[in-house]
Short mmCIF file of C-alpha atoms and ligand atoms in Angstrom, two decimals:
data_model
loop_
_atom_site.label_atom_id
_atom_site.label_comp_id
_atom_site.label_asym_id
_atom_site.label_seq_id
_atom_site.Cartn_x
_atom_site.Cartn_y
_atom_site.Cartn_z
CA MET A 253 0.42 3.72 22.87
CA GLY A 254 1.08 1.73 19.70
CA LEU A 255 -0.56 0.81 16.43
CA ARG A 256 -2.23 -2.14 18.13
CA ASP A 257 -4.09 0.22 20.45
CA VAL A 258 -5.48 2.07 17.46
CA THR A 259 -6.68 -1.17 15.85
CA SER A 260 -7.95 -2.83 19.02
CA GLU A 261 -11.55 -2.19 18.08
CA LEU A 262 -11.11 -2.83 14.37
CA ASP A 263 -11.27 -6.19 12.60
CA VAL A 264 -7.70 -5.95 11.43
CA ARG A 265 -4.39 -6.95 12.91
CA VAL A 266 -1.11 -5.22 12.22
CA GLY A 267 1.86 -7.55 12.40
CA ALA A 268 5.60 -7.82 11.99
CA CYS A 269 7.95 -10.62 11.21
CA VAL A 270 10.59 -11.19 13.84
CA GLU A 271 14.29 -11.62 13.30
CA TYR A 272 15.24 -14.03 16.04
CA GLU A 273 18.82 -12.96 16.83
CA THR A 274 17.90 -9.32 17.36
CA TRP A 275 14.77 -10.26 19.26
CA LYS A 276 16.89 -12.39 21.59
CA ALA A 277 19.61 -9.80 22.16
CA ASP A 278 17.82 -6.49 22.18
CA PRO A 279 15.18 -5.47 24.73
CA GLU A 280 14.38 -2.29 22.80
CA TYR A 281 13.48 -4.34 19.75
CA ARG A 282 11.20 -6.54 21.85
CA GLU A 283 9.63 -3.46 23.36
CA ILE A 284 8.73 -2.00 19.96
CA LEU A 285 7.39 -5.34 18.80
CA SER A 286 5.04 -5.92 21.70
CA ARG A 287 4.01 -2.27 22.02
CA GLU A 288 3.11 -1.76 18.37
CA PHE A 289 2.00 -5.05 16.84
CA ASP A 290 -0.65 -7.62 17.67
CA LEU A 291 0.52 -10.28 15.24
CA LEU A 292 3.90 -11.98 15.13
CA ALA A 293 5.36 -14.05 12.31
CA PRO A 294 8.70 -15.78 12.94
CA GLU A 295 10.78 -14.71 9.92
CA ASN A 296 12.60 -18.02 9.55
CA GLU A 297 12.22 -20.20 12.64
CA LEU A 298 9.26 -22.24 11.40
CA LYS A 299 10.77 -23.05 8.02
CA TRP A 300 11.65 -26.69 7.57
CA GLY A 301 15.34 -26.02 7.03
CA PHE A 302 15.57 -24.13 10.30
CA LEU A 303 13.63 -26.71 12.29
CA SER A 304 15.32 -29.87 11.13
CA SER A 305 18.97 -30.48 10.37
CA GLU A 306 18.70 -34.27 10.39
CA ARG A 307 16.09 -36.59 9.02
CA GLU A 308 12.90 -36.35 11.04
CA ALA A 309 14.68 -34.74 14.00
CA TYR A 310 13.27 -31.38 15.02
CA ASP A 311 14.50 -28.57 17.22
CA PHE A 312 11.59 -26.35 18.15
CA GLY A 313 13.49 -24.28 20.71
CA ARG A 314 13.55 -20.96 18.87
CA ALA A 315 10.06 -21.26 17.48
CA ASP A 316 8.78 -22.06 20.97
CA GLU A 317 10.49 -18.97 22.38
CA LEU A 318 8.93 -16.67 19.78
CA ILE A 319 5.47 -18.20 20.10
CA GLY A 320 5.68 -17.98 23.89
CA PHE A 321 6.55 -14.29 23.58
CA ALA A 322 3.59 -13.71 21.28
CA GLU A 323 1.26 -15.42 23.73
CA ARG A 324 2.53 -13.48 26.72
CA ASN A 325 1.93 -10.29 24.79
CA GLY A 326 -1.49 -11.09 23.40
CA MET A 327 -0.27 -11.37 19.82
CA SER A 328 -1.70 -13.61 17.15
CA VAL A 329 0.85 -15.97 15.52
CA THR A 330 1.35 -16.61 11.82
CA GLY A 331 3.21 -19.81 10.98
CA HIS A 332 5.46 -19.42 7.96
CA ALA A 333 5.62 -21.77 6.06
CA LEU A 334 4.85 -25.48 5.79
CA VAL A 335 5.59 -26.15 2.12
CA TRP A 336 8.07 -24.09 0.14
CA HIS A 337 10.52 -24.80 -2.68
CA MET A 338 13.25 -22.99 -0.72
CA GLU A 339 14.92 -23.36 2.67
CA LYS A 340 14.45 -27.08 2.85
CA PRO A 341 16.86 -29.08 4.99
CA ASP A 342 19.86 -30.53 3.14
CA TRP A 343 18.65 -34.02 3.94
CA VAL A 344 15.46 -33.31 2.00
CA ARG A 345 17.15 -31.42 -0.84
CA ASN A 346 19.92 -33.91 -1.47
CA GLY A 347 18.14 -37.10 -0.50
CA GLU A 348 17.20 -38.49 -3.95
CA TYR A 349 14.01 -40.04 -2.64
CA GLU A 350 11.37 -41.92 -4.57
CA ALA A 351 8.16 -39.99 -5.15
CA GLY A 352 6.21 -42.00 -2.57
CA GLU A 353 8.88 -41.46 0.03
CA LEU A 354 8.91 -37.71 -0.57
CA GLU A 355 5.17 -37.64 -0.11
CA THR A 356 5.53 -39.41 3.21
CA LEU A 357 8.29 -37.03 4.30
CA LEU A 358 6.15 -34.01 3.47
CA LYS A 359 3.11 -35.38 5.24
CA THR A 360 5.16 -36.27 8.32
CA HIS A 361 6.59 -32.75 8.34
CA ILE A 362 3.17 -31.12 8.19
CA ASP A 363 1.75 -33.52 10.80
CA THR A 364 4.64 -32.78 13.14
CA VAL A 365 4.81 -29.01 12.86
CA ALA A 366 1.14 -28.13 12.40
CA GLY A 367 0.27 -30.69 15.07
CA ARG A 368 2.73 -29.33 17.60
CA TYR A 369 1.19 -25.85 17.44
CA SER A 370 -2.37 -26.97 16.72
CA ASP A 371 -3.99 -24.32 18.92
CA ARG A 372 -1.09 -21.84 19.19
CA VAL A 373 -0.55 -20.81 15.59
CA ASP A 374 -3.56 -18.84 14.38
CA ALA A 375 -2.83 -18.84 10.66
CA TRP A 376 -0.44 -20.98 8.63
CA ASP A 377 1.08 -20.23 5.28
CA VAL A 378 0.51 -23.80 4.19
CA VAL A 379 1.88 -23.46 0.69
CA ASN A 380 4.29 -20.66 -0.18
CA GLU A 381 5.13 -19.47 -3.71
CA ALA A 382 3.78 -22.37 -5.78
CA VAL A 383 3.47 -20.21 -8.92
CA ASP A 384 6.56 -19.06 -10.80
CA ASP A 385 7.25 -15.73 -12.49
CA ASP A 386 5.91 -16.96 -15.86
CA GLY A 387 2.56 -17.80 -14.38
CA GLU A 388 3.17 -21.57 -14.36
CA LEU A 389 3.16 -23.89 -11.42
CA ARG A 390 6.67 -23.69 -10.10
CA ASP A 391 9.00 -26.55 -10.80
CA SER A 392 9.95 -28.05 -7.44
CA ILE A 393 10.62 -31.40 -5.88
CA TRP A 394 7.01 -31.36 -4.66
CA LEU A 395 5.59 -30.78 -8.12
CA ASP A 396 7.90 -33.46 -9.57
CA ALA A 397 7.00 -36.05 -6.99
CA LEU A 398 3.31 -35.43 -6.33
CA GLY A 399 2.13 -33.38 -9.30
CA GLU A 400 -0.21 -30.44 -8.78
CA ALA A 401 -2.03 -32.46 -6.11
CA TYR A 402 0.70 -31.60 -3.61
CA VAL A 403 -0.99 -28.27 -2.97
CA GLU A 404 -4.32 -29.83 -2.16
CA LYS A 405 -2.77 -32.60 -0.09
CA ALA A 406 -0.80 -30.09 1.97
CA PHE A 407 -3.97 -28.22 2.91
CA GLU A 408 -5.77 -31.44 3.75
CA TRP A 409 -2.95 -32.74 5.91
CA ALA A 410 -2.66 -29.42 7.71
CA ALA A 411 -6.41 -29.23 8.36
CA GLU A 412 -6.26 -32.61 10.08
CA ARG A 413 -3.71 -31.32 12.57
CA THR A 414 -4.44 -27.69 13.35
CA ASP A 415 -7.24 -25.27 14.11
CA ALA A 416 -5.35 -22.47 12.33
CA ALA A 417 -6.71 -20.61 9.31
CA LEU A 418 -4.94 -22.05 6.27
CA PHE A 419 -3.42 -19.72 3.68
CA TYR A 420 -1.85 -19.82 0.25
CA ASN A 421 0.93 -17.20 0.23
CA ASP A 422 2.81 -15.69 -2.72
CA TYR A 423 4.64 -12.62 -4.04
CA TRP A 424 3.76 -10.38 -7.01
CA LEU A 425 0.10 -11.34 -6.97
CA VAL A 426 -0.63 -7.65 -7.42
CA HIS A 427 2.43 -6.80 -9.53
CA ASP A 428 2.06 -9.49 -12.16
CA GLU A 429 -1.16 -10.40 -13.90
CA ALA A 430 -0.05 -13.80 -15.23
CA LYS A 431 1.00 -14.84 -11.79
CA ARG A 432 -2.16 -13.56 -10.16
CA GLU A 433 -4.38 -15.38 -12.65
CA ARG A 434 -2.52 -18.66 -12.22
CA ALA A 435 -2.85 -18.38 -8.46
CA TYR A 436 -6.51 -17.52 -8.93
CA ASP A 437 -7.06 -20.68 -11.01
CA LEU A 438 -5.21 -22.77 -8.47
CA LEU A 439 -7.30 -21.39 -5.62
CA SER A 440 -10.62 -21.54 -7.42
CA GLY A 441 -9.91 -25.23 -8.10
CA LEU A 442 -9.22 -25.80 -4.42
CA VAL A 443 -12.39 -23.98 -3.40
CA GLU A 444 -14.47 -25.92 -5.94
CA ARG A 445 -13.17 -29.21 -4.62
CA ASP A 446 -13.85 -28.16 -1.00
CA VAL A 447 -10.17 -28.27 -0.08
CA PRO A 448 -9.79 -26.60 3.33
CA VAL A 449 -8.17 -23.34 2.25
CA ASP A 450 -9.22 -20.21 4.14
CA GLY A 451 -7.32 -17.44 2.49
CA VAL A 452 -4.64 -15.83 0.38
CA GLY A 453 -1.58 -13.96 1.59
CA LEU A 454 -0.26 -11.19 -0.65
CA GLN A 455 3.38 -10.82 0.30
CA MET A 456 3.68 -7.23 -1.01
CA HIS A 457 7.44 -6.92 -1.17
CA CYS A 458 7.41 -3.59 -3.03
CA LEU A 459 11.03 -3.44 -4.11
CA GLY A 460 11.61 -0.90 -6.83
CA THR A 461 8.08 -1.52 -8.15
CA HIS A 462 5.12 -0.08 -6.35
CA PRO A 463 1.85 -1.26 -7.81
CA ASP A 464 -1.04 1.15 -8.04
CA PRO A 465 -3.15 0.91 -4.88
CA GLU A 466 -6.18 0.45 -7.13
CA ASP A 467 -4.60 -2.79 -8.36
CA VAL A 468 -4.14 -3.84 -4.75
CA ARG A 469 -7.85 -3.29 -4.21
CA GLU A 470 -8.80 -5.25 -7.32
CA THR A 471 -6.56 -8.14 -6.35
CA VAL A 472 -7.96 -8.29 -2.84
CA GLU A 473 -11.51 -8.25 -4.17
CA ARG A 474 -10.76 -10.86 -6.81
CA PHE A 475 -9.64 -13.38 -4.22
CA GLN A 476 -12.39 -12.40 -1.81
CA GLY A 477 -14.78 -13.21 -4.66
CA LEU A 478 -13.78 -16.85 -4.16
CA GLY A 479 -14.98 -16.62 -0.57
CA LEU A 480 -11.40 -16.38 0.72
CA ASP A 481 -9.93 -14.13 3.39
CA VAL A 482 -7.08 -11.92 2.25
CA ARG A 483 -4.06 -10.74 4.21
CA VAL A 484 -0.99 -8.74 3.39
CA THR A 485 1.76 -10.93 4.80
CA GLU A 486 5.22 -9.52 4.07
CA MET A 487 5.04 -5.85 3.22
CA ASP A 488 8.13 -3.72 2.75
CA VAL A 489 8.73 -0.70 0.52
CA ALA A 490 12.11 -0.01 -1.08
CA TYR A 491 13.56 1.69 -4.16
CA ARG A 492 16.18 0.64 -6.71
CA ARG A 493 19.57 1.94 -5.72
CA GLY A 494 20.62 4.71 -8.06
CA GLU A 495 16.95 5.49 -8.74
CA GLU A 496 15.98 6.79 -5.33
CA PRO A 497 13.23 9.40 -5.63
CA ASP A 498 13.54 12.84 -4.07
CA GLU A 499 12.04 12.89 -0.62
CA MET A 500 12.21 9.13 -0.46
CA GLU A 501 11.03 8.83 3.12
CA GLU A 502 7.95 10.89 2.26
CA ARG A 503 7.19 8.90 -0.89
CA GLN A 504 7.52 5.70 1.05
CA ALA A 505 5.18 7.02 3.73
CA GLN A 506 2.54 7.94 1.15
CA TYR A 507 2.76 4.51 -0.40
CA TYR A 508 2.39 2.71 2.91
CA GLY A 509 -0.58 4.93 3.75
CA ASP A 510 -2.25 4.35 0.38
CA VAL A 511 -1.88 0.58 0.59
CA PHE A 512 -3.15 0.46 4.17
CA GLU A 513 -6.10 2.59 3.16
CA VAL A 514 -7.26 0.38 0.28
CA CYS A 515 -6.67 -2.74 2.35
CA LEU A 516 -8.69 -1.48 5.29
CA ARG A 517 -11.51 -0.39 3.02
CA ALA A 518 -11.51 -3.77 1.31
CA GLY A 519 -11.63 -5.71 4.58
CA VAL A 520 -8.15 -7.25 4.58
CA GLU A 521 -7.91 -9.05 7.90
CA ALA A 522 -4.22 -8.55 8.72
CA ILE A 523 -1.30 -6.53 7.39
CA THR A 524 2.16 -7.76 8.34
CA ILE A 525 5.33 -5.78 7.77
CA TRP A 526 8.42 -7.83 6.89
CA GLY A 527 10.48 -6.63 9.81
CA VAL A 528 10.44 -4.20 12.70
CA ARG A 529 13.47 -1.88 12.39
CA ASP A 530 15.34 -1.08 9.19
CA ASP A 531 18.58 -2.56 10.53
CA THR A 532 16.95 -6.00 10.63
CA SER A 533 15.41 -5.94 7.14
CA TRP A 534 16.24 -8.91 4.93
CA LEU A 535 17.11 -6.39 2.18
CA ARG A 536 20.37 -5.66 4.01
CA THR A 537 21.61 -9.23 3.82
CA TYR A 538 19.76 -11.35 1.28
CA GLY A 539 21.63 -12.32 -1.91
CA GLU A 540 22.17 -9.33 -4.20
CA PHE A 541 19.38 -7.32 -2.64
CA PRO A 542 21.70 -5.08 -0.60
CA GLU A 543 23.26 -3.78 -3.83
CA ARG A 544 19.96 -3.55 -5.71
CA PHE A 545 17.57 -1.96 -3.24
CA THR A 546 17.51 0.76 -0.63
CA HIS A 547 18.01 -0.39 2.92
CA ASP A 548 15.20 1.32 4.78
CA PRO A 549 11.94 -0.42 3.87
CA LEU A 550 10.19 -0.56 7.27
CA LEU A 551 8.26 1.63 9.74
CA PHE A 552 11.10 2.14 12.27
CA ASP A 553 14.65 3.23 11.56
CA GLU A 554 17.69 1.54 13.08
CA THR A 555 17.48 3.59 16.25
CA GLY A 556 13.85 2.66 16.79
CA ARG A 557 12.60 6.08 15.66
CA LYS A 558 9.15 6.12 14.11
CA LYS A 559 9.50 7.06 10.46
CA ARG A 560 7.09 9.07 8.32
CA ALA A 561 5.76 5.74 7.09
CA TYR A 562 4.75 4.96 10.67
CA ASP A 563 2.91 8.27 10.98
CA GLU A 564 0.96 7.66 7.78
CA VAL A 565 0.00 4.13 8.79
CA GLU A 566 -1.10 5.40 12.17
CA ARG A 567 -3.12 8.20 10.58
CA VAL A 568 -4.93 5.78 8.27
CA LEU A 569 -5.68 3.41 11.14
CA ARG A 570 -7.07 6.30 13.20
CA ASP A 571 -9.25 7.33 10.29
CA ALA A 572 -10.54 3.77 10.05
CA ARG A 573 -11.26 3.76 13.77
CA SER A 574 -13.20 6.99 13.65
CA GLY A 575 -15.20 5.82 10.62
CA LYS A 576 -13.57 8.36 8.29
CA LEU A 577 -12.37 5.88 5.69
C1 XIL B 1325 13.34 -14.38 3.79
C2 XIL B 1325 13.90 -13.94 5.15
O1 XIL B 1325 13.48 -12.63 5.40
C3 XIL B 1325 15.39 -14.04 5.14
O2 XIL B 1325 15.90 -13.81 6.45
C4 XIL B 1325 15.84 -15.43 4.66
O3 XIL B 1325 17.23 -15.44 4.53
C5 XIL B 1325 15.19 -15.76 3.34
O4 XIL B 1325 13.80 -15.64 3.43
N1 XIL B 1325 9.28 -14.56 0.75
C6 XIL B 1325 9.07 -15.37 1.84
C7 XIL B 1325 9.93 -15.24 3.03
O5 XIL B 1325 8.08 -16.13 1.86
O6 XIL B 1325 10.10 -16.46 3.70
C8 XIL B 1325 11.27 -14.66 2.67
O7 XIL B 1325 11.95 -14.41 3.89
C9 XIL B 1325 11.10 -13.39 1.87
C10 XIL B 1325 10.38 -13.67 0.60
#
């Protein structure tokens, strides 16, 4: 019995991102994944830099393995991500292309990847993190070459190749008002111009800052007001090292429960946790994060034990199922 059994009659999916190496090596990890979750997001394997080490040559081997696993286990697949300012292949980053050539490269990339999985990826993060921390459109090679229109073009190209729901995905949309409002303007422009965008992904990396669940609700409703679907796409909950609260595991559990509760009430269609077991969290390896944040942001500890956060999430899902929310 897993979380996915509790949600099977609800209109919400509970997902996890998958760390490929552990998935490949560890049957216990795979067992938790397929028992508990009904949505799978490859953590890195669909990013351009992971798919393509040489110009226009692709290696889909790992992505195919993960998507095949999801299909065998009745899991929905989130593709992450078609356009991002980070994790581009070196040949894109260092290529010094003319603007027109960059546009062609980006379109070819979207055609190739979205097209390959046209009916196997259920939702794509088409554009990831296009707004910067000052609430401006983020400076990137895409903005330089194509102007703001790159966002719209990316959605249009993707829609030509895939049946997936098409999402704009970003972090701090709850945490930071300037960022949220810039993303809102961007999306309302897309909606007004009938660009094929279906929804917004709130990453919800809650690292040292844990926004009020009421603000989560308001953010969800604000984007829904544009007629968009909303998902939580990359949730994890950590604390600043040196500022760990007493009873940290309990605090974390309450926070997970509160966020799930407002999201379920507001009709969020999927909530994805950014990892399965704490030992595989990106916070243990990424940049300076291991020194800055606590290492246990997920629902399962390194031994696969269900944490208090798991119990709270399960409780909230059960309440939703029995109509108590
Ligand atoms: C992270 C992965 O978890 C790491 O393994 C990788 O080294 C860097 O990227 N926002 C995103 C994700 O959209 O792609 C990032 O994932 C986390 C932040």
